[in-house]
Each structure stands twice: as C-alpha cells, then as structure tokens.
Amino acid sequence: MPTSASTPVVPGYTRLFTIDVTHAYWTEPSLWLRHEATPDTAQWVRRRDLLVRAHRQGVAVFCAAERRDVLLDGLRRGDAVATFKWYAQDTAFSLYTSPTRPAAQQGASVCFLTSEASVPVEGQTSTRQLHTQPCVDTSDAVPVDTSSLAPYLERADRVNPPVLVVQIDLADQVAGSEPGGVDYLANFAARESCWRYYYVCAEGDEGADALNIVDLDERVSFVTAGREARPGGRHAVIFESEQAIAMQQQYPQRFQLRERGRSGERVLIRRLPNADIGSLTQKTPKVHKPQDAELAAQSRAVLVSEIYIN
C-alpha cells in the first residue's frame, strides 16, 4: 500500500482516504486545530468496522482489506458519506487567517468543503484539493445557520462554530481509486500586513534623518513615513514596509536599523523585533484629490503591524 512517511499503516487494513489541513502561518504541524467526526459519521464508522487515525493535521480512514470491495463496489452518491469538523484551538486564529469574513456578512461563517467539488493536484495522481483556488477563500465560506450545514452542526456549534467542515462521499473518488486511497487537502492562507516601525528618540536627535531599515535578504524595502510626537519631549521616526508580509508563527525576516554617515553605514540595531499579531491596525488609502475619494472608499484598508523600538 503506497503511503507517505507520516501516514499511519494499519496491518490488515487498507486506506480509504485522508484529509490533511495545512496553514501557511504555522511553520510546522501544531495543535492549532482539533477535529471530530459528526455523530452520524461516528456511527457509520462503527457499523462498518472502519478505523480513523490521526494524520498530520487531519485524519486517515481505513477499512479491513478483505472488505474493501464489499464496501465500495456499486456505491452510489449518498450511500457512504463521512463528515468531519475542525475547531480552532488558538484564540488568535481569526487574526492570522485569510480570508476574513466579508464586512457585509452578518453572524459567524464556516468553511464547508466537499469531495464533490475537489480538484486534482497536478503531478499527484492520488491527491485532490478540496477548494478550487490555491487556498480556502471567501467562496468556500457559508453562514453558520445555512440549511446545508444544519445536519452536521450540534447545538454547541451555534455558539462556538467549527472553522471547517469537510464532507467526503466515497462514491466521488474513493470508489474508483487505487488501494492506497485518496489524499484530500485543505489549505488555509495567512493574512498579510505592512510592518510599521516606530523608532522613539529625543526630539532634537539630528541623526534621526539619517536612519534607515535594511533587509539582509533584500526582499522587503522600507520608506520613512514621517514622525509622531511622543510623551516626555520625544518623538518617533516611522518606517513602513513597501511590501506586505505574510504572518507566520516564526518569521524568517532579518531587518536591521542603520545610520548613514560620511564614512558609510553603521548598524544601530542588528536584528529588529518582528511583528506581533496582537498589534494590528488598519490604514485606509489617503485621498489627495477630491475625485479620488470614491475610489479610496471602495479600496480595502491595509492591515498594519505596529512595532515600537527605543
């Protein structure tokens, strides 16, 4: 039975399918999500003597090898359906997860993905993506009170809804698959923000005009975005990234604060602190001309991560 290194192998059983959920924010698998089967799916698994095992950030479902043909032969849509729910373990999940809920949408929403809508992954014959875009997007989200979700949500889910519901119908791809089964993927993207550094110094500090932030990896550039008065006769020189930076659990960025002088640059801070997802604001586009007001109103506000350094 072909399998990946992280997929469990169960003697005497053959794999039907796996569901693996990834998130660009997390650099390595973590307990940022927990999953559970719906009550109907749990009963369905028990009646057919199936096994459900942990798989990366998801589940792997197995059946007894000698009963595989009995389970899958002649299967019609709706005969064998498994539904799993994922809940956020991290209270900051919504801060670093893209997409965010549209402002016009009232109430909570849930990403609802199905095997019927899955698409093949190029170059991987047994792997299918549960969303048509590279990552889960707003088109995959439905209101928590929508009728299509009602059969899978319990009373407690109305208060603390899952972030993801995945429904796998074995008649869609599993019934015609190789013995190794089908690997389904659901990928969450991380939100992006511009980084804004506030370098706090004395009001009369003449060297502040010679400061700049340098990216050692030459991927992100910074511009000076003005000054801001601070208490105690101090002020902050503001530097803002010209590119948005994806949020990550562990940032690889290597930014330095430098000062330009007659003999070249000298490093003031060898490694600037990275952004914190808890320090976010929104910056709306500036309006320079009256005719630009309508365009600015329609533009989406830019997310800004604020970082203070002394």
PDB file of C-alpha atoms in Angstrom:
ATOM      1  CA  MET A   1       0.000   0.000   0.000  1.00  0.00           C
ATOM      2  CA  PRO A   2       1.649   3.264  -1.077  1.00  0.00           C
ATOM      3  CA  THR A   3       1.774   5.721   1.759  1.00  0.00           C
ATOM      4  CA  SER A   4       3.635   8.802   2.916  1.00  0.00           C
ATOM      5  CA  ALA A   5       6.041   8.694   5.837  1.00  0.00           C
ATOM      6  CA  SER A   6       3.554  10.441   8.084  1.00  0.00           C
ATOM      7  CA  THR A   7       0.524   8.338   7.169  1.00  0.00           C
ATOM      8  CA  PRO A   8      -0.162   5.543   9.650  1.00  0.00           C
ATOM      9  CA  VAL A   9      -0.051   1.948   8.433  1.00  0.00           C
ATOM     10  CA  VAL A  10      -2.527  -0.480   9.990  1.00  0.00           C
ATOM     11  CA  PRO A  11      -1.843  -4.199   9.380  1.00  0.00           C
ATOM     12  CA  GLY A  12      -4.807  -5.929   7.743  1.00  0.00           C
ATOM     13  CA  TYR A  13      -6.404  -2.625   6.764  1.00  0.00           C
ATOM     14  CA  THR A  14      -6.310  -0.569   3.580  1.00  0.00           C
ATOM     15  CA  ARG A  15      -6.518   3.187   3.433  1.00  0.00           C
ATOM     16  CA  LEU A  16      -9.700   4.724   2.002  1.00  0.00           C
ATOM     17  CA  PHE A  17      -8.815   8.408   2.251  1.00  0.00           C
ATOM     18  CA  THR A  18      -7.003  11.041   4.258  1.00  0.00           C
ATOM     19  CA  ILE A  19      -7.848  14.683   4.943  1.00  0.00           C
ATOM     20  CA  ASP A  20      -4.890  16.946   5.644  1.00  0.00           C
ATOM     21  CA  VAL A  21      -5.399  20.575   6.731  1.00  0.00           C
ATOM     22  CA  THR A  22      -2.473  22.985   6.418  1.00  0.00           C
ATOM     23  CA  HIS A  23      -1.994  26.628   7.366  1.00  0.00           C
ATOM     24  CA  ALA A  24       0.655  28.993   5.966  1.00  0.00           C
ATOM     25  CA  TYR A  25       1.007  30.715   9.346  1.00  0.00           C
ATOM     26  CA  TRP A  26       2.310  27.594  11.053  1.00  0.00           C
ATOM     27  CA  THR A  27       5.847  26.606  10.103  1.00  0.00           C
ATOM     28  CA  GLU A  28       5.340  23.093  11.482  1.00  0.00           C
ATOM     29  CA  PRO A  29       2.325  20.972  12.472  1.00  0.00           C
ATOM     30  CA  SER A  30       0.831  22.108  15.727  1.00  0.00           C
ATOM     31  CA  LEU A  31      -2.271  21.819  17.855  1.00  0.00           C
ATOM     32  CA  TRP A  32      -3.881  24.860  16.237  1.00  0.00           C
ATOM     33  CA  LEU A  33      -6.902  22.760  15.209  1.00  0.00           C
ATOM     34  CA  ARG A  34      -8.742  19.789  16.645  1.00  0.00           C
ATOM     35  CA  HIS A  35     -11.100  17.612  14.673  1.00  0.00           C
ATOM     36  CA  GLU A  36     -14.008  15.312  15.356  1.00  0.00           C
ATOM     37  CA  ALA A  37     -16.440  13.283  13.312  1.00  0.00           C
ATOM     38  CA  THR A  38     -20.115  14.198  13.280  1.00  0.00           C
ATOM     39  CA  PRO A  39     -22.312  11.822  15.324  1.00  0.00           C
ATOM     40  CA  ASP A  40     -23.720  10.255  12.129  1.00  0.00           C
ATOM     41  CA  THR A  41     -20.219   9.673  10.777  1.00  0.00           C
ATOM     42  CA  ALA A  42     -19.066   8.147  14.078  1.00  0.00           C
ATOM     43  CA  GLN A  43     -21.950   5.654  13.881  1.00  0.00           C
ATOM     44  CA  TRP A  44     -21.230   4.962  10.209  1.00  0.00           C
ATOM     45  CA  VAL A  45     -17.582   4.203  11.054  1.00  0.00           C
ATOM     46  CA  ARG A  46     -18.554   1.808  13.858  1.00  0.00           C
ATOM     47  CA  ARG A  47     -21.155  -0.060  11.788  1.00  0.00           C
ATOM     48  CA  ARG A  48     -18.630  -0.755   9.017  1.00  0.00           C
ATOM     49  CA  ASP A  49     -15.715  -1.538  11.358  1.00  0.00           C
ATOM     50  CA  LEU A  50     -13.656   1.303   9.916  1.00  0.00           C
ATOM     51  CA  LEU A  51     -10.662   2.851  11.634  1.00  0.00           C
ATOM     52  CA  VAL A  52      -9.950   6.572  11.994  1.00  0.00           C
ATOM     53  CA  ARG A  53      -6.389   7.566  12.822  1.00  0.00           C
ATOM     54  CA  ALA A  54      -4.585  10.870  13.237  1.00  0.00           C
ATOM     55  CA  HIS A  55      -2.825  12.009  10.070  1.00  0.00           C
ATOM     56  CA  ARG A  56      -0.658  15.132  10.075  1.00  0.00           C
ATOM     57  CA  GLN A  57      -3.221  17.870  10.789  1.00  0.00           C
ATOM     58  CA  GLY A  58      -6.196  15.685   9.983  1.00  0.00           C
ATOM     59  CA  VAL A  59      -7.459  12.143   9.694  1.00  0.00           C
ATOM     60  CA  ALA A  60      -6.855   8.900   7.840  1.00  0.00           C
ATOM     61  CA  VAL A  61      -9.744   6.450   7.387  1.00  0.00           C
ATOM     62  CA  PHE A  62      -9.157   2.713   6.860  1.00  0.00           C
ATOM     63  CA  CYS A  63     -11.273  -0.359   6.180  1.00  0.00           C
ATOM     64  CA  ALA A  64     -10.452  -4.056   6.545  1.00  0.00           C
ATOM     65  CA  ALA A  65      -8.563  -5.111   3.399  1.00  0.00           C
ATOM     66  CA  GLU A  66     -10.820  -8.098   2.679  1.00  0.00           C
ATOM     67  CA  ARG A  67     -13.953  -5.934   2.955  1.00  0.00           C
ATOM     68  CA  ARG A  68     -12.833  -3.085   0.703  1.00  0.00           C
ATOM     69  CA  ASP A  69     -14.588  -4.411  -2.424  1.00  0.00           C
ATOM     70  CA  VAL A  70     -17.797  -5.103  -0.484  1.00  0.00           C
ATOM     71  CA  LEU A  71     -17.817  -1.528   0.814  1.00  0.00           C
ATOM     72  CA  LEU A  72     -17.030   0.233  -2.470  1.00  0.00           C
ATOM     73  CA  ASP A  73     -18.476  -1.898  -5.310  1.00  0.00           C
ATOM     74  CA  GLY A  74     -21.646  -0.440  -6.811  1.00  0.00           C
ATOM     75  CA  LEU A  75     -21.525   2.555  -4.490  1.00  0.00           C
ATOM     76  CA  ARG A  76     -23.852   5.436  -5.371  1.00  0.00           C
ATOM     77  CA  ARG A  77     -23.633   9.049  -4.223  1.00  0.00           C
ATOM     78  CA  GLY A  78     -25.040   9.399  -0.749  1.00  0.00           C
ATOM     79  CA  ASP A  79     -24.558   5.731   0.205  1.00  0.00           C
ATOM     80  CA  ALA A  80     -21.324   6.290   2.164  1.00  0.00           C
ATOM     81  CA  VAL A  81     -20.589   9.809   3.391  1.00  0.00           C
ATOM     82  CA  ALA A  82     -18.115  10.877   6.087  1.00  0.00           C
ATOM     83  CA  THR A  83     -18.193  14.376   7.599  1.00  0.00           C
ATOM     84  CA  PHE A  84     -15.549  15.850   9.890  1.00  0.00           C
ATOM     85  CA  LYS A  85     -15.395  19.179  11.716  1.00  0.00           C
ATOM     86  CA  TRP A  86     -12.310  21.201  12.670  1.00  0.00           C
ATOM     87  CA  TYR A  87     -12.262  23.651  15.578  1.00  0.00           C
ATOM     88  CA  ALA A  88      -9.690  26.380  16.217  1.00  0.00           C
ATOM     89  CA  GLN A  89      -7.582  25.688  19.294  1.00  0.00           C
ATOM     90  CA  ASP A  90      -5.884  29.078  19.053  1.00  0.00           C
ATOM     91  CA  THR A  91      -7.929  32.113  20.131  1.00  0.00           C
ATOM     92  CA  ALA A  92      -5.926  34.239  17.658  1.00  0.00           C
ATOM     93  CA  PHE A  93      -6.884  32.029  14.683  1.00  0.00           C
ATOM     94  CA  SER A  94      -9.049  34.701  13.034  1.00  0.00           C
ATOM     95  CA  LEU A  95      -6.283  37.318  13.344  1.00  0.00           C
ATOM     96  CA  TYR A  96      -3.782  35.495  11.150  1.00  0.00           C
ATOM     97  CA  THR A  97      -6.107  33.524   8.873  1.00  0.00           C
ATOM     98  CA  SER A  98      -7.131  34.628   5.393  1.00  0.00           C
ATOM     99  CA  PRO A  99      -9.736  35.186   4.171  1.00  0.00           C
ATOM    100  CA  THR A 100     -11.567  37.264   6.723  1.00  0.00           C
ATOM    101  CA  ARG A 101     -15.337  37.351   6.767  1.00  0.00           C
ATOM    102  CA  PRO A 102     -16.813  39.972   4.389  1.00  0.00           C
ATOM    103  CA  ALA A 103     -17.957  43.064   6.280  1.00  0.00           C
ATOM    104  CA  ALA A 104     -21.449  42.760   4.810  1.00  0.00           C
ATOM    105  CA  GLN A 105     -21.905  39.229   6.131  1.00  0.00           C
ATOM    106  CA  GLN A 106     -23.712  39.058   9.443  1.00  0.00           C
ATOM    107  CA  GLY A 107     -23.024  36.375  12.018  1.00  0.00           C
ATOM    108  CA  ALA A 108     -20.458  33.578  12.062  1.00  0.00           C
ATOM    109  CA  SER A 109     -19.391  31.619   8.998  1.00  0.00           C
ATOM    110  CA  VAL A 110     -17.898  28.172   8.394  1.00  0.00           C
ATOM    111  CA  CYS A 111     -15.740  26.903   5.533  1.00  0.00           C
ATOM    112  CA  PHE A 112     -17.653  23.994   4.002  1.00  0.00           C
ATOM    113  CA  LEU A 113     -15.689  21.770   1.597  1.00  0.00           C
ATOM    114  CA  THR A 114     -16.832  18.618  -0.199  1.00  0.00           C
ATOM    115  CA  SER A 115     -15.195  15.849  -2.199  1.00  0.00           C
ATOM    116  CA  GLU A 116     -17.669  16.543  -4.998  1.00  0.00           C
ATOM    117  CA  ALA A 117     -16.103  19.969  -5.579  1.00  0.00           C
ATOM    118  CA  SER A 118     -12.491  18.780  -5.182  1.00  0.00           C
ATOM    119  CA  VAL A 119      -9.929  19.209  -7.975  1.00  0.00           C
ATOM    120  CA  PRO A 120      -6.885  17.067  -8.829  1.00  0.00           C
ATOM    121  CA  VAL A 121      -3.428  18.265  -7.810  1.00  0.00           C
ATOM    122  CA  GLU A 122      -1.084  18.401 -10.782  1.00  0.00           C
ATOM    123  CA  GLY A 123       1.558  15.693 -10.751  1.00  0.00           C
ATOM    124  CA  GLN A 124      -0.022  13.778  -7.849  1.00  0.00           C
ATOM    125  CA  THR A 125      -2.442  11.171  -9.132  1.00  0.00           C
ATOM    126  CA  SER A 126      -3.983  10.268  -5.767  1.00  0.00           C
ATOM    127  CA  THR A 127      -4.132  13.790  -4.300  1.00  0.00           C
ATOM    128  CA  ARG A 128      -7.068  16.182  -4.591  1.00  0.00           C
ATOM    129  CA  GLN A 129      -7.557  19.720  -3.332  1.00  0.00           C
ATOM    130  CA  LEU A 130     -10.888  20.420  -1.642  1.00  0.00           C
ATOM    131  CA  HIS A 131     -11.062  24.007  -2.965  1.00  0.00           C
ATOM    132  CA  THR A 132     -10.685  25.347  -6.496  1.00  0.00           C
ATOM    133  CA  GLN A 133      -8.378  28.226  -5.534  1.00  0.00           C
ATOM    134  CA  PRO A 134      -4.861  27.545  -4.159  1.00  0.00           C
ATOM    135  CA  CYS A 135      -6.203  28.177  -0.642  1.00  0.00           C
ATOM    136  CA  VAL A 136      -9.577  28.361   1.068  1.00  0.00           C
ATOM    137  CA  ASP A 137     -11.245  31.656   0.107  1.00  0.00           C
ATOM    138  CA  THR A 138     -14.477  33.553   0.756  1.00  0.00           C
ATOM    139  CA  SER A 139     -16.382  31.471  -1.819  1.00  0.00           C
ATOM    140  CA  ASP A 140     -15.894  28.419   0.433  1.00  0.00           C
ATOM    141  CA  ALA A 141     -17.476  30.078   3.490  1.00  0.00           C
ATOM    142  CA  VAL A 142     -21.183  29.787   4.320  1.00  0.00           C
ATOM    143  CA  PRO A 143     -23.205  31.297   7.203  1.00  0.00           C
ATOM    144  CA  VAL A 144     -23.345  29.032  10.222  1.00  0.00           C
ATOM    145  CA  ASP A 145     -27.147  28.981  10.049  1.00  0.00           C
ATOM    146  CA  THR A 146     -27.343  27.907   6.389  1.00  0.00           C
ATOM    147  CA  SER A 147     -29.515  24.868   5.702  1.00  0.00           C
ATOM    148  CA  SER A 148     -26.702  22.882   4.054  1.00  0.00           C
ATOM    149  CA  LEU A 149     -24.769  22.876   7.343  1.00  0.00           C
ATOM    150  CA  ALA A 150     -27.703  22.118   9.642  1.00  0.00           C
ATOM    151  CA  PRO A 151     -27.366  18.289   9.556  1.00  0.00           C
ATOM    152  CA  TYR A 152     -23.737  18.458  10.742  1.00  0.00           C
ATOM    153  CA  LEU A 153     -23.859  21.069  13.485  1.00  0.00           C
ATOM    154  CA  GLU A 154     -24.895  20.410  17.053  1.00  0.00           C
ATOM    155  CA  ARG A 155     -26.373  22.915  19.469  1.00  0.00           C
ATOM    156  CA  ALA A 156     -22.960  23.865  20.879  1.00  0.00           C
ATOM    157  CA  ASP A 157     -21.728  24.603  17.347  1.00  0.00           C
ATOM    158  CA  ARG A 158     -24.149  27.502  17.110  1.00  0.00           C
ATOM    159  CA  VAL A 159     -22.244  29.231  19.914  1.00  0.00           C
ATOM    160  CA  ASN A 160     -18.710  28.089  19.064  1.00  0.00           C
ATOM    161  CA  PRO A 161     -18.844  27.001  15.425  1.00  0.00           C
ATOM    162  CA  PRO A 162     -16.115  24.975  13.743  1.00  0.00           C
ATOM    163  CA  VAL A 163     -13.864  26.814  11.309  1.00  0.00           C
ATOM    164  CA  LEU A 164     -14.039  23.995   8.769  1.00  0.00           C
ATOM    165  CA  VAL A 165     -16.451  21.209   7.815  1.00  0.00           C
ATOM    166  CA  VAL A 166     -15.325  18.615   5.263  1.00  0.00           C
ATOM    167  CA  GLN A 167     -17.654  16.079   3.683  1.00  0.00           C
ATOM    168  CA  ILE A 168     -16.255  13.089   1.787  1.00  0.00           C
ATOM    169  CA  ASP A 169     -18.591  10.968  -0.327  1.00  0.00           C
ATOM    170  CA  LEU A 170     -16.818   7.703  -1.101  1.00  0.00           C
ATOM    171  CA  ALA A 171     -18.646   7.485  -4.422  1.00  0.00           C
ATOM    172  CA  ASP A 172     -16.916  10.640  -5.722  1.00  0.00           C
ATOM    173  CA  GLN A 173     -13.289   9.440  -5.986  1.00  0.00           C
ATOM    174  CA  VAL A 174     -12.547   6.777  -3.363  1.00  0.00           C
ATOM    175  CA  ALA A 175     -14.643   4.052  -5.027  1.00  0.00           C
ATOM    176  CA  GLY A 176     -12.566   4.239  -8.202  1.00  0.00           C
ATOM    177  CA  SER A 177      -9.193   4.831  -6.570  1.00  0.00           C
ATOM    178  CA  GLU A 178      -6.165   2.603  -6.176  1.00  0.00           C
ATOM    179  CA  PRO A 179      -5.819   0.574  -2.931  1.00  0.00           C
ATOM    180  CA  GLY A 180      -3.738   3.424  -1.473  1.00  0.00           C
ATOM    181  CA  GLY A 181      -6.853   5.625  -1.392  1.00  0.00           C
ATOM    182  CA  VAL A 182      -7.313   9.342  -1.988  1.00  0.00           C
ATOM    183  CA  ASP A 183      -5.487  12.148  -0.189  1.00  0.00           C
ATOM    184  CA  TYR A 184      -7.612  15.289   0.223  1.00  0.00           C
ATOM    185  CA  LEU A 185      -6.032  18.648   1.052  1.00  0.00           C
ATOM    186  CA  ALA A 186      -7.423  21.838   2.570  1.00  0.00           C
ATOM    187  CA  ASN A 187      -5.019  24.781   2.727  1.00  0.00           C
ATOM    188  CA  PHE A 188      -5.515  27.964   4.730  1.00  0.00           C
ATOM    189  CA  ALA A 189      -3.599  31.104   3.779  1.00  0.00           C
ATOM    190  CA  ALA A 190      -2.141  33.586   6.250  1.00  0.00           C
ATOM    191  CA  ARG A 191      -3.142  37.235   6.303  1.00  0.00           C
ATOM    192  CA  GLU A 192      -0.611  39.831   5.219  1.00  0.00           C
ATOM    193  CA  SER A 193       0.283  43.145   6.815  1.00  0.00           C
ATOM    194  CA  CYS A 194       2.602  46.054   6.250  1.00  0.00           C
ATOM    195  CA  TRP A 195       5.149  46.449   9.025  1.00  0.00           C
ATOM    196  CA  ARG A 196       5.412  49.888  10.613  1.00  0.00           C
ATOM    197  CA  TYR A 197       8.349  50.547  12.939  1.00  0.00           C
ATOM    198  CA  TYR A 198       8.301  53.456  15.391  1.00  0.00           C
ATOM    199  CA  TYR A 199      11.851  54.372  16.445  1.00  0.00           C
ATOM    200  CA  VAL A 200      11.498  56.503  19.568  1.00  0.00           C
ATOM    201  CA  CYS A 201      14.251  59.050  20.185  1.00  0.00           C
ATOM    202  CA  ALA A 202      14.853  62.544  21.609  1.00  0.00           C
ATOM    203  CA  GLU A 203      13.127  65.441  19.874  1.00  0.00           C
ATOM    204  CA  GLY A 204      16.412  67.120  18.977  1.00  0.00           C
ATOM    205  CA  ASP A 205      18.119  63.999  17.673  1.00  0.00           C
ATOM    206  CA  GLU A 206      19.628  65.246  14.410  1.00  0.00           C
ATOM    207  CA  GLY A 207      20.787  61.795  13.387  1.00  0.00           C
ATOM    208  CA  ALA A 208      17.203  60.552  13.030  1.00  0.00           C
ATOM    209  CA  ASP A 209      17.077  61.824   9.448  1.00  0.00           C
ATOM    210  CA  ALA A 210      19.959  59.517   8.519  1.00  0.00           C
ATOM    211  CA  LEU A 211      18.249  56.349   9.743  1.00  0.00           C
ATOM    212  CA  ASN A 212      17.006  53.565   7.501  1.00  0.00           C
ATOM    213  CA  ILE A 213      15.895  49.941   7.772  1.00  0.00           C
ATOM    214  CA  VAL A 214      17.657  47.316   5.667  1.00  0.00           C
ATOM    215  CA  ASP A 215      16.517  43.785   4.864  1.00  0.00           C
ATOM    216  CA  LEU A 216      19.529  41.468   4.833  1.00  0.00           C
ATOM    217  CA  ASP A 217      17.661  39.162   2.447  1.00  0.00           C
ATOM    218  CA  GLU A 218      16.815  42.059   0.093  1.00  0.00           C
ATOM    219  CA  ARG A 219      13.149  41.106  -0.198  1.00  0.00           C
ATOM    220  CA  VAL A 220      11.439  43.919   1.697  1.00  0.00           C
ATOM    221  CA  SER A 221      12.131  47.643   1.409  1.00  0.00           C
ATOM    222  CA  PHE A 222      11.192  50.369   3.897  1.00  0.00           C
ATOM    223  CA  VAL A 223      10.388  54.038   3.464  1.00  0.00           C
ATOM    224  CA  THR A 224      10.343  56.807   6.054  1.00  0.00           C
ATOM    225  CA  ALA A 225       6.684  57.655   6.690  1.00  0.00           C
ATOM    226  CA  GLY A 226       7.022  60.731   8.896  1.00  0.00           C
ATOM    227  CA  ARG A 227       7.278  61.419  12.610  1.00  0.00           C
ATOM    228  CA  GLU A 228       4.973  61.212  15.573  1.00  0.00           C
ATOM    229  CA  ALA A 229       5.167  63.151  18.843  1.00  0.00           C
ATOM    230  CA  ARG A 230       5.637  61.036  21.949  1.00  0.00           C
ATOM    231  CA  PRO A 231       5.316  61.897  25.664  1.00  0.00           C
ATOM    232  CA  GLY A 232       8.274  63.411  27.515  1.00  0.00           C
ATOM    233  CA  GLY A 233       9.534  65.611  24.716  1.00  0.00           C
ATOM    234  CA  ARG A 234      10.350  62.640  22.495  1.00  0.00           C
ATOM    235  CA  HIS A 235       9.249  61.668  19.016  1.00  0.00           C
ATOM    236  CA  ALA A 236       9.108  58.539  16.870  1.00  0.00           C
ATOM    237  CA  VAL A 237      10.537  58.204  13.391  1.00  0.00           C
ATOM    238  CA  ILE A 238       8.173  55.974  11.401  1.00  0.00           C
ATOM    239  CA  PHE A 239       9.378  53.404   8.879  1.00  0.00           C
ATOM    240  CA  GLU A 240       6.888  51.434   6.791  1.00  0.00           C
ATOM    241  CA  SER A 241       7.410  48.397   4.568  1.00  0.00           C
ATOM    242  CA  GLU A 242       6.567  48.875   0.905  1.00  0.00           C
ATOM    243  CA  GLN A 243       5.560  45.211   0.616  1.00  0.00           C
ATOM    244  CA  ALA A 244       3.012  43.279   2.647  1.00  0.00           C
ATOM    245  CA  ILE A 245       4.461  40.436   4.733  1.00  0.00           C
ATOM    246  CA  ALA A 246       2.610  37.181   5.369  1.00  0.00           C
ATOM    247  CA  MET A 247       2.029  36.438   9.045  1.00  0.00           C
ATOM    248  CA  GLN A 248       3.984  33.481  10.414  1.00  0.00           C
ATOM    249  CA  GLN A 249       4.444  31.693  13.708  1.00  0.00           C
ATOM    250  CA  GLN A 250       8.218  32.155  13.311  1.00  0.00           C
ATOM    251  CA  TYR A 251       9.313  34.940  10.992  1.00  0.00           C
ATOM    252  CA  PRO A 252      12.463  34.466   8.872  1.00  0.00           C
ATOM    253  CA  GLN A 253      12.840  38.235   8.352  1.00  0.00           C
ATOM    254  CA  ARG A 254      16.208  39.838   9.180  1.00  0.00           C
ATOM    255  CA  PHE A 255      15.778  43.596   9.398  1.00  0.00           C
ATOM    256  CA  GLN A 256      18.452  45.989  10.677  1.00  0.00           C
ATOM    257  CA  LEU A 257      18.291  49.616  11.740  1.00  0.00           C
ATOM    258  CA  ARG A 258      21.223  51.531  10.273  1.00  0.00           C
ATOM    259  CA  GLU A 259      22.518  55.078  10.302  1.00  0.00           C
ATOM    260  CA  ARG A 260      24.091  56.716   7.259  1.00  0.00           C
ATOM    261  CA  GLY A 261      27.221  58.752   7.854  1.00  0.00           C
ATOM    262  CA  ARG A 262      30.124  60.260   5.948  1.00  0.00           C
ATOM    263  CA  SER A 263      32.131  57.070   6.297  1.00  0.00           C
ATOM    264  CA  GLY A 264      29.252  54.787   5.351  1.00  0.00           C
ATOM    265  CA  GLU A 265      26.560  52.995   7.323  1.00  0.00           C
ATOM    266  CA  ARG A 266      26.759  51.695  10.842  1.00  0.00           C
ATOM    267  CA  VAL A 267      24.397  49.201  12.413  1.00  0.00           C
ATOM    268  CA  LEU A 268      22.388  50.567  15.347  1.00  0.00           C
ATOM    269  CA  ILE A 269      20.186  47.500  15.903  1.00  0.00           C
ATOM    270  CA  ARG A 270      21.493  44.259  14.442  1.00  0.00           C
ATOM    271  CA  ARG A 271      18.138  42.440  14.494  1.00  0.00           C
ATOM    272  CA  LEU A 272      14.894  44.370  14.739  1.00  0.00           C
ATOM    273  CA  PRO A 273      11.981  42.689  16.536  1.00  0.00           C
ATOM    274  CA  ASN A 274       9.371  41.006  14.374  1.00  0.00           C
ATOM    275  CA  ALA A 275       5.692  41.853  14.226  1.00  0.00           C
ATOM    276  CA  ASP A 276       3.169  40.575  16.743  1.00  0.00           C
ATOM    277  CA  ILE A 277      -0.285  39.567  15.521  1.00  0.00           C
ATOM    278  CA  GLY A 278      -1.746  41.286  18.569  1.00  0.00           C
ATOM    279  CA  SER A 279      -0.558  44.734  17.399  1.00  0.00           C
ATOM    280  CA  LEU A 280      -2.643  45.306  14.294  1.00  0.00           C
ATOM    281  CA  THR A 281      -4.291  48.436  12.944  1.00  0.00           C
ATOM    282  CA  GLN A 282      -5.851  49.332   9.630  1.00  0.00           C
ATOM    283  CA  LYS A 283      -4.604  52.012   7.279  1.00  0.00           C
ATOM    284  CA  THR A 284      -7.048  53.454   4.773  1.00  0.00           C
ATOM    285  CA  PRO A 285      -5.829  54.899   1.452  1.00  0.00           C
ATOM    286  CA  LYS A 286      -5.011  58.622   1.516  1.00  0.00           C
ATOM    287  CA  VAL A 287      -7.085  60.980  -0.600  1.00  0.00           C
ATOM    288  CA  HIS A 288      -5.012  63.601  -2.407  1.00  0.00           C
ATOM    289  CA  LYS A 289      -7.697  64.828  -4.817  1.00  0.00           C
ATOM    290  CA  PRO A 290     -11.498  65.135  -4.388  1.00  0.00           C
ATOM    291  CA  GLN A 291     -12.042  62.888  -7.404  1.00  0.00           C
ATOM    292  CA  ASP A 292     -10.080  60.121  -5.661  1.00  0.00           C
ATOM    293  CA  ALA A 293     -12.445  59.979  -2.673  1.00  0.00           C
ATOM    294  CA  GLU A 294     -14.842  57.467  -4.213  1.00  0.00           C
ATOM    295  CA  LEU A 295     -12.008  55.168  -5.311  1.00  0.00           C
ATOM    296  CA  ALA A 296     -10.437  55.321  -1.850  1.00  0.00           C
ATOM    297  CA  ALA A 297     -13.758  54.478  -0.220  1.00  0.00           C
ATOM    298  CA  GLN A 298     -14.015  51.356  -2.364  1.00  0.00           C
ATOM    299  CA  SER A 299     -10.425  50.300  -1.622  1.00  0.00           C
ATOM    300  CA  ARG A 300      -9.775  47.760   1.061  1.00  0.00           C
ATOM    301  CA  ALA A 301      -7.987  49.047   4.137  1.00  0.00           C
ATOM    302  CA  VAL A 302      -4.411  47.823   4.505  1.00  0.00           C
ATOM    303  CA  LEU A 303      -3.561  45.838   7.611  1.00  0.00           C
ATOM    304  CA  VAL A 304      -0.609  47.302   9.533  1.00  0.00           C
ATOM    305  CA  SER A 305       1.550  45.650  12.202  1.00  0.00           C
ATOM    306  CA  GLU A 306       2.949  48.278  14.584  1.00  0.00           C
ATOM    307  CA  ILE A 307       6.316  47.728  16.292  1.00  0.00           C
ATOM    308  CA  TYR A 308       7.910  50.161  18.768  1.00  0.00           C
ATOM    309  CA  ILE A 309      11.655  50.296  19.343  1.00  0.00           C
ATOM    310  CA  ASN A 310      13.752  52.552  21.564  1.00  0.00           C
TER     311      ASN A 310
END
